[in-house]
Amino acid sequence: MERTLIILKPDAVQRGLVGELIARFERRGLKISALKLLSVSPELARRHYAEHEGKPFFDGLIAYIISSPVVVMAADGPGAIGVVRNTVGSTRPAEATPGSIRADFGLMVGRNLVHASDSPESAARELALWFAAGDFAEYVRAIDTWILE
Ligand code: IDP
Ligand code: MG
């Protein structure tokens, strides 16, 4: 079972899409193991996006992420990291596959609604950045036998 980090970015919160976007991950069968809404500090935003430091869009990206609260969640499931990336869609909404979140709700790369970890290493680093060990709930869902073979 894998665990990945999902962030519903400020545009998702401001547009009232939090419930709809979480529902997509739930319907896929993923299990929420942690969830919170918070205002992001510039320090946390810079650490989260450290790999992009120095790129032309970096300052705009940080301004975007701290502009309004975000919803951060951990999602568990077999292959969760890749499954969530596919559910979210390509970085540029204009190039994303219809049916993915970024295609269905977005137009521009600087307002692409959702962040999702892109590898096991990123997931481990990002989960530790946004959550403390005690924030994760370990539980069984009665419906799991109908989702997991
Ligand atoms: P990802 O979110 O699909 O993993 P990354 O390449 O890691 O995409 O970029 C991180 C975030 O930086 C993107 O989701 C987007 O919000 C922003 N971003 C990436 N490229 C651009 C750009 O060319 N212009 C503006 N923002 C960008
Ligand atoms: Mg990325």
Tab-separated table of C-alpha atoms and ligand atoms in Angstrom:
chain	number	residue	atom	x	y	z
A	1	MET	CA	0.000	0.000	0.000
A	2	GLU	CA	1.315	3.439	-0.902
A	3	ARG	CA	0.665	6.806	0.708
A	4	THR	CA	0.850	10.091	-1.199
A	5	LEU	CA	0.424	13.795	-0.501
A	6	ILE	CA	-2.303	15.827	-2.180
A	7	ILE	CA	-2.701	19.605	-1.846
A	8	LEU	CA	-5.875	21.336	-2.973
A	9	LYS	CA	-4.320	24.673	-3.885
A	10	PRO	CA	-5.774	28.141	-3.112
A	11	ASP	CA	-7.772	28.296	-6.354
A	12	ALA	CA	-9.522	25.016	-5.493
A	13	VAL	CA	-10.471	26.362	-2.051
A	14	GLN	CA	-11.554	29.782	-3.344
A	15	ARG	CA	-13.641	28.227	-6.115
A	16	GLY	CA	-15.508	26.003	-3.671
A	17	LEU	CA	-14.189	22.804	-5.242
A	18	VAL	CA	-12.793	21.144	-2.105
A	19	GLY	CA	-15.671	18.701	-1.677
A	20	GLU	CA	-15.858	17.856	-5.361
A	21	LEU	CA	-12.125	17.216	-5.644
A	22	ILE	CA	-11.900	15.129	-2.476
A	23	ALA	CA	-14.898	13.146	-3.761
A	24	ARG	CA	-12.948	12.215	-6.902
A	25	PHE	CA	-10.161	10.676	-4.828
A	26	GLU	CA	-12.649	8.919	-2.549
A	27	ARG	CA	-14.641	7.547	-5.479
A	28	ARG	CA	-11.444	6.203	-6.992
A	29	GLY	CA	-11.187	4.055	-3.848
A	30	LEU	CA	-8.332	5.877	-2.156
A	31	LYS	CA	-8.487	6.114	1.618
A	32	ILE	CA	-7.910	9.468	3.338
A	33	SER	CA	-5.407	9.006	6.166
A	34	ALA	CA	-4.858	12.682	7.049
A	35	LEU	CA	-6.625	15.917	6.162
A	36	LYS	CA	-6.365	19.579	7.173
A	37	LEU	CA	-6.906	23.134	5.977
A	38	LEU	CA	-4.198	25.690	6.678
A	39	SER	CA	-2.637	28.980	5.604
A	40	VAL	CA	0.806	28.250	4.220
A	41	SER	CA	3.857	30.203	5.390
A	42	PRO	CA	6.344	31.407	2.767
A	43	GLU	CA	8.977	29.192	4.450
A	44	LEU	CA	6.879	26.036	4.091
A	45	ALA	CA	5.955	26.930	0.510
A	46	ARG	CA	9.636	27.388	-0.396
A	47	ARG	CA	10.642	24.113	1.235
A	48	HIS	CA	7.822	22.245	-0.493
A	49	TYR	CA	8.788	23.630	-3.909
A	50	ALA	CA	12.581	23.681	-3.285
A	51	GLU	CA	13.257	21.751	-6.513
A	52	HIS	CA	11.873	24.713	-8.514
A	53	GLU	CA	13.955	27.420	-6.839
A	54	GLY	CA	15.643	29.608	-9.446
A	55	LYS	CA	13.111	28.868	-12.195
A	56	PRO	CA	11.320	31.869	-13.743
A	57	PHE	CA	7.936	30.858	-12.306
A	58	PHE	CA	9.212	30.213	-8.754
A	59	ASP	CA	8.243	33.555	-7.145
A	60	GLY	CA	4.799	33.446	-8.764
A	61	LEU	CA	4.350	29.852	-7.611
A	62	ILE	CA	5.148	30.765	-3.996
A	63	ALA	CA	2.823	33.800	-4.157
A	64	TYR	CA	0.061	31.538	-5.522
A	65	ILE	CA	0.443	28.867	-2.835
A	66	ILE	CA	0.433	31.341	0.080
A	67	SER	CA	-2.364	33.514	-1.364
A	68	SER	CA	-5.207	31.736	0.454
A	69	PRO	CA	-5.617	28.566	2.572
A	70	VAL	CA	-4.967	25.151	1.103
A	71	VAL	CA	-6.350	21.718	1.993
A	72	VAL	CA	-3.650	19.101	2.485
A	73	MET	CA	-4.361	15.408	2.605
A	74	ALA	CA	-2.671	12.033	2.640
A	75	ALA	CA	-4.271	9.323	0.516
A	76	ASP	CA	-3.568	5.598	0.760
A	77	GLY	CA	-4.044	2.832	-1.772
A	78	PRO	CA	-2.268	0.370	-4.045
A	79	GLY	CA	-0.113	2.435	-6.411
A	80	ALA	CA	-1.549	5.592	-4.815
A	81	ILE	CA	1.255	7.884	-6.020
A	82	GLY	CA	0.751	7.117	-9.717
A	83	VAL	CA	-3.022	6.772	-9.400
A	84	VAL	CA	-3.309	10.237	-7.873
A	85	ARG	CA	-0.983	11.795	-10.473
A	86	ASN	CA	-3.196	10.335	-13.219
A	87	THR	CA	-6.372	11.495	-11.501
A	88	VAL	CA	-4.890	15.002	-11.243
A	89	GLY	CA	-3.642	15.111	-14.850
A	90	SER	CA	-0.782	16.852	-16.669
A	91	THR	CA	0.850	19.932	-15.153
A	92	ARG	CA	-0.557	22.152	-17.920
A	93	PRO	CA	-4.353	21.925	-17.829
A	94	ALA	CA	-4.592	22.706	-21.550
A	95	GLU	CA	-2.652	19.487	-22.218
A	96	ALA	CA	-4.347	17.355	-19.559
A	97	THR	CA	-6.544	14.414	-20.514
A	98	PRO	CA	-10.273	15.138	-20.278
A	99	GLY	CA	-11.606	13.438	-17.183
A	100	SER	CA	-8.581	14.454	-15.131
A	101	ILE	CA	-9.029	17.193	-12.539
A	102	ARG	CA	-6.753	19.726	-14.228
A	103	ALA	CA	-8.512	19.230	-17.566
A	104	ASP	CA	-11.996	19.283	-16.123
A	105	PHE	CA	-11.507	22.343	-13.904
A	106	GLY	CA	-8.518	24.292	-15.203
A	107	LEU	CA	-7.049	26.271	-18.075
A	108	MET	CA	-3.642	27.601	-16.986
A	109	VAL	CA	-0.525	26.082	-15.435
A	110	GLY	CA	-0.351	28.761	-12.747
A	111	ARG	CA	-3.876	27.873	-11.575
A	112	ASN	CA	-3.849	24.106	-11.820
A	113	LEU	CA	-5.785	23.376	-8.642
A	114	VAL	CA	-3.951	20.401	-7.166
A	115	HIS	CA	-0.491	19.229	-6.145
A	116	ALA	CA	0.353	15.533	-5.972
A	117	SER	CA	3.639	13.832	-5.059
A	118	ASP	CA	5.440	12.532	-8.147
A	119	SER	CA	7.509	9.626	-6.734
A	120	PRO	CA	7.938	7.539	-3.583
A	121	GLU	CA	10.854	9.790	-2.568
A	122	SER	CA	8.789	12.969	-3.057
A	123	ALA	CA	5.852	11.442	-1.198
A	124	ALA	CA	8.008	10.569	1.815
A	125	ARG	CA	9.628	14.021	1.873
A	126	GLU	CA	6.383	15.940	1.371
A	127	LEU	CA	4.307	13.908	3.841
A	128	ALA	CA	6.958	14.605	6.506
A	129	LEU	CA	6.916	18.311	5.598
A	130	TRP	CA	3.161	18.785	5.938
A	131	PHE	CA	2.197	16.275	8.619
A	132	ALA	CA	3.504	14.980	11.946
A	133	ALA	CA	3.644	11.234	12.543
A	134	GLY	CA	0.641	11.420	14.878
A	135	ASP	CA	-1.561	13.090	12.251
A	136	PHE	CA	-2.174	9.868	10.319
A	137	ALA	CA	-5.201	7.715	11.153
A	138	GLU	CA	-4.820	3.975	10.700
A	139	TYR	CA	-8.251	2.443	10.188
A	140	VAL	CA	-10.144	-0.165	8.181
A	141	ARG	CA	-13.138	0.726	6.019
A	142	ALA	CA	-15.955	-1.803	5.866
A	143	ILE	CA	-16.126	-1.213	2.103
A	144	ASP	CA	-12.470	-2.091	1.471
A	145	THR	CA	-13.202	-5.708	0.475
A	146	TRP	CA	-15.246	-4.283	-2.437
A	147	ILE	CA	-12.383	-2.044	-3.590
A	148	LEU	CA	-9.260	-4.085	-2.816
A	149	GLU	CA	-9.022	-7.660	-4.130
B	1	IDP	P1	3.386	19.222	-11.051
B	1	IDP	O1	2.582	20.058	-10.089
B	1	IDP	O2	2.533	18.616	-12.114
B	1	IDP	O3	4.278	18.217	-10.357
B	1	IDP	P2	5.814	20.787	-11.530
B	1	IDP	O4	6.578	20.814	-12.805
B	1	IDP	O5	6.432	20.057	-10.386
B	1	IDP	O6	4.355	20.225	-11.851
B	1	IDP	O7	5.541	22.292	-11.129
B	1	IDP	C1	5.038	22.603	-9.851
B	1	IDP	C2	3.978	23.661	-9.988
B	1	IDP	O8	4.586	24.864	-10.436
B	1	IDP	C3	2.886	23.357	-11.027
B	1	IDP	O9	1.853	22.526	-10.536
B	1	IDP	C4	2.390	24.768	-11.318
B	1	IDP	O10	1.509	25.223	-10.289
B	1	IDP	C5	3.677	25.567	-11.253
B	1	IDP	N1	4.284	25.733	-12.575
B	1	IDP	C6	5.023	24.828	-13.260
B	1	IDP	N2	5.420	25.313	-14.443
B	1	IDP	C7	4.940	26.567	-14.516
B	1	IDP	C8	5.005	27.609	-15.505
B	1	IDP	O11	5.600	27.463	-16.570
B	1	IDP	N3	4.358	28.772	-15.203
B	1	IDP	C9	3.696	28.972	-14.036
B	1	IDP	N4	3.610	28.027	-13.077
B	1	IDP	C10	4.209	26.838	-13.313
B	2	MG	MG	5.957	18.428	-9.216
